[in-house]
Tab-separated table of C-alpha atoms in Angstrom:
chain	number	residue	atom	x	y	z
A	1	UNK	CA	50.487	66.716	94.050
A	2	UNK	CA	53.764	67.565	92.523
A	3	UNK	CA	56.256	70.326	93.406
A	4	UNK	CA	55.404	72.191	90.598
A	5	UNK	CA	51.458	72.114	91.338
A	6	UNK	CA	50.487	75.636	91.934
A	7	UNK	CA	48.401	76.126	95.139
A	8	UNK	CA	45.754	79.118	95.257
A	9	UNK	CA	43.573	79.140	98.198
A	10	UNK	CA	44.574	77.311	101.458
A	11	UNK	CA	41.928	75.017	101.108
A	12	UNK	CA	43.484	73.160	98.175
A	13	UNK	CA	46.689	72.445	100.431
A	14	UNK	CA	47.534	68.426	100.275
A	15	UNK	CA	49.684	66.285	102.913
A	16	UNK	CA	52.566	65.198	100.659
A	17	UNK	CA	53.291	61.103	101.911
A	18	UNK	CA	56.766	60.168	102.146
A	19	UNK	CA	59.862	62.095	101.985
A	20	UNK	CA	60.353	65.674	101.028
A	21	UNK	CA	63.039	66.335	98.108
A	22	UNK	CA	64.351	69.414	99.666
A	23	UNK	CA	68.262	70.575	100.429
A	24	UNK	CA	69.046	73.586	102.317
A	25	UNK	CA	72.667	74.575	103.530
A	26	UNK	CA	72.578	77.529	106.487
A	27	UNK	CA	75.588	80.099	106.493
A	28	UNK	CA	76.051	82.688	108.545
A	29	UNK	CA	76.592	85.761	105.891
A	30	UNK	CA	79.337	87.919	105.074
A	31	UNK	CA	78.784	89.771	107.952
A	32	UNK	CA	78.534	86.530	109.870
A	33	UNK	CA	81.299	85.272	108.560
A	34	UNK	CA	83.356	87.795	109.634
A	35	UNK	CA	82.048	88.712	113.102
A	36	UNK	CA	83.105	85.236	114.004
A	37	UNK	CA	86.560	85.224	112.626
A	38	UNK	CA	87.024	87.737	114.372
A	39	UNK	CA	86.128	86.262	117.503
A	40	UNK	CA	87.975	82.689	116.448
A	41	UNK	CA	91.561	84.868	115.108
A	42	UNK	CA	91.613	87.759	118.045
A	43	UNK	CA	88.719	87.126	120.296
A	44	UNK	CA	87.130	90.165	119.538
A	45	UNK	CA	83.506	91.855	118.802
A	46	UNK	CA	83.224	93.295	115.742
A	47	UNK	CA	79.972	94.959	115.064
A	48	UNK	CA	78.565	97.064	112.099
A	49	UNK	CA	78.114	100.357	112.836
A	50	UNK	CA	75.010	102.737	110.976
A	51	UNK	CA	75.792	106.209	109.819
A	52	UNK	CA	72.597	107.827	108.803
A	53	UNK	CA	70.532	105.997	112.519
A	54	UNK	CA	74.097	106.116	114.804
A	55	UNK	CA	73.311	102.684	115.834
A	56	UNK	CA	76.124	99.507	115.729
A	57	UNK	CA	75.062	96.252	115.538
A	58	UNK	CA	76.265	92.886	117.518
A	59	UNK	CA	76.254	90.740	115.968
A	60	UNK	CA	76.779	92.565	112.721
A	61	UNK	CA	74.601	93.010	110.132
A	62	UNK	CA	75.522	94.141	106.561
A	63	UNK	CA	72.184	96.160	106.224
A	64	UNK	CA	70.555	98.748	108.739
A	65	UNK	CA	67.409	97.320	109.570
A	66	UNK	CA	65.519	101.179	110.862
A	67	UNK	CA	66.723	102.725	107.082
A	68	UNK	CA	68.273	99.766	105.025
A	69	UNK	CA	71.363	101.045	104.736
A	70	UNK	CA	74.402	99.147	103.769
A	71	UNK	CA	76.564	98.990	106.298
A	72	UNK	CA	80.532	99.060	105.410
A	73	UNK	CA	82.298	100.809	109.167
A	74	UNK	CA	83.640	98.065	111.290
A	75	UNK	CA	83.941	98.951	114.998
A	76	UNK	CA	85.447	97.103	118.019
A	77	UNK	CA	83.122	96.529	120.660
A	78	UNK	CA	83.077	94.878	124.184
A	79	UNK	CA	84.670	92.641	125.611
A	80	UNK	CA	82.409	93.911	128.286
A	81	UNK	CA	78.961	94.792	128.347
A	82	UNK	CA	75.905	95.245	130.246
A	83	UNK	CA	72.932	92.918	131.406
A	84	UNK	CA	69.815	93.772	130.050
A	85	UNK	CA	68.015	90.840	131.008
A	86	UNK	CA	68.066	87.222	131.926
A	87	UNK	CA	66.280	84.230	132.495
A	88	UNK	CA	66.967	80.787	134.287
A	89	UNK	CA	66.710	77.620	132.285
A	90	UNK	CA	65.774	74.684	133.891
A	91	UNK	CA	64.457	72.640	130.530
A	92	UNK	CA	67.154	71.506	127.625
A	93	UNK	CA	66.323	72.415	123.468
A	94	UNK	CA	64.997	68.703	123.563
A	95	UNK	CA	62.791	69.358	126.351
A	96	UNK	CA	64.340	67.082	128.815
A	97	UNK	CA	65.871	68.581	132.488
A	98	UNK	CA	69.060	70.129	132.830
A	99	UNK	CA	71.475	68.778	135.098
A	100	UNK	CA	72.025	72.003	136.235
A	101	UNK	CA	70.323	75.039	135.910
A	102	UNK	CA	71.787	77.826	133.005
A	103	UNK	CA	71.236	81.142	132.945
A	104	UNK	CA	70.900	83.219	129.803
A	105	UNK	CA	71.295	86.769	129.044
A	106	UNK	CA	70.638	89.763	126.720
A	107	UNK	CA	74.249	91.376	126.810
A	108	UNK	CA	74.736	94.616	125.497
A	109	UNK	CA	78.102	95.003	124.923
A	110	UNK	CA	80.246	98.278	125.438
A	111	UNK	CA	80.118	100.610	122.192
A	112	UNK	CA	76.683	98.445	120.819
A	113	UNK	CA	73.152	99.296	120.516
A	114	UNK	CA	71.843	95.702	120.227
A	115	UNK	CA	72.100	92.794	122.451
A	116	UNK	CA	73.753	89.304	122.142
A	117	UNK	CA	72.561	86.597	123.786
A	118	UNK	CA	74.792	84.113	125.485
A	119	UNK	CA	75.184	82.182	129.323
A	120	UNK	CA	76.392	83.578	132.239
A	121	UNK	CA	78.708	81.926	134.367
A	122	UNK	CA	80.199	82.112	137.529
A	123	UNK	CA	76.771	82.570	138.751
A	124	UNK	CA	75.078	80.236	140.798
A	125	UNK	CA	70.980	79.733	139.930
A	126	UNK	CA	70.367	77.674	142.982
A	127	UNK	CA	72.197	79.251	145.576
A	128	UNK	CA	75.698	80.857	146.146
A	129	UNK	CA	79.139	79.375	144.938
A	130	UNK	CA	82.812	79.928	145.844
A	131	UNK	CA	83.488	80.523	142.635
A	132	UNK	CA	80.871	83.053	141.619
A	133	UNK	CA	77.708	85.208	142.391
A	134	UNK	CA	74.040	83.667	143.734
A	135	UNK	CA	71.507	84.381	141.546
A	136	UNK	CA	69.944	86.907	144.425
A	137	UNK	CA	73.436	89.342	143.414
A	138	UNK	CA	72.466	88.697	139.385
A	139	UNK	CA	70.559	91.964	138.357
A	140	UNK	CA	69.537	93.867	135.074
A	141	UNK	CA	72.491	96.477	134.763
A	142	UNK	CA	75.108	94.275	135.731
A	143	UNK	CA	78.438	94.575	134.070
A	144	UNK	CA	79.758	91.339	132.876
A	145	UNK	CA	82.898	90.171	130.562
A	146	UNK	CA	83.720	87.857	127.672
A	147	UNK	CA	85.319	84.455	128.415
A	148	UNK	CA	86.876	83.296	125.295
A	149	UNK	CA	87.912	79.755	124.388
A	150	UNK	CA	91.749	79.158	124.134
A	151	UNK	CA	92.907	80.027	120.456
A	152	UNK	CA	93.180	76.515	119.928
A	153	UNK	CA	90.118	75.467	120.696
A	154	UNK	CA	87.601	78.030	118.783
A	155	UNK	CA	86.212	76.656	115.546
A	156	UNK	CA	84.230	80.034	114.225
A	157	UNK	CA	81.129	80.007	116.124
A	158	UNK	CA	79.421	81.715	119.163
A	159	UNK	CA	80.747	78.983	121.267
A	160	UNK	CA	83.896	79.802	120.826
A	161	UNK	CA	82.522	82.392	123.687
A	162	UNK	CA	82.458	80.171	126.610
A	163	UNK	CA	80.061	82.347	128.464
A	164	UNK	CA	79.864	85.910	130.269
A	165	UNK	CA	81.053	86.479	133.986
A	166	UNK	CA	80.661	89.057	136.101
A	167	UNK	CA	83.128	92.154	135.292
A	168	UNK	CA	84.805	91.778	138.766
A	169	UNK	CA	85.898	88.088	138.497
């Protein structure tokens, strides 16, 4: 079977033996692009913001997903936000045990309709820590804040966001 072979029905699908001859390249958008410099130049949220629904999107978007608009008004959000919800990891990407367990959350930052996802620290999952919160204090509705990298350190990506802590810290 060759790349060009077309295939109709399911049934006529072949294993191809060997390697592949495929090159893809991920990028994060315009809209990507620039929600991150932001956060890598000023350590910032910048989200899109939706005229015609009244919603603003974090990350932002460059097209309304309820009315596919195109979406051109830049608005400051965060650094704070709200838990929405939150789990405990306990398992790595690669399926092997953490060290130590994580915990994620759905943040909804101040001024956004959507939610980010990112780790919360300065919480302790297995009991309670001098330096933070146990996980019996962590609830949905808890107001949390932005820990940036230093300037120096941030390379355009969402880890340039070390993690969330809890607005009081």
């Amino acid at each position: 079977m060759s790349l060009l072979e077309k295939v109709d029905k399911n049934t006529e699908a072949r294993t191809w033996h060997g390697e592949i001859p495929i090159q893809n390249r991920y990028t994060c958008g315009l809209a990507g692009e620039k929600f991150f410099r932001e956060i890598m130049d000023n350590a910032r949220f910048m989200g899109t913001w939706c005229p015609e629904c009244d919603f603003t999107y974090v990350p932002a978007a460059l097209y309304c997903e309820r009315c596919f608009s195109r979406l051109e008004e830049w608005v400051e959000v965060g650094p704070e936000g709200t838990v929405q919800s939150f789990t405990v990891l306990f398992v790595a990407l690669d399926g092997s045990p953490l060290p130590e367990p994580e915990i994620m959350a759905l943040i909804q930052l101040d001024g956004a309709d959507s939610v980010l996802v990112h780790r919360l620290g300065k919480v302790n999952p297995s009991g309670s820590s001098p330096s933070g919160r146990s996980l019996d204090e962590l609830a949905m509705g808890m107001r949390v804040k932005a820990v940036f990298r230093p300037k120096k350190e941030r390379q355009g990506s969402i880890l340039d966001i070390v993690h969330f802590v809890p607005a009081s810290s």
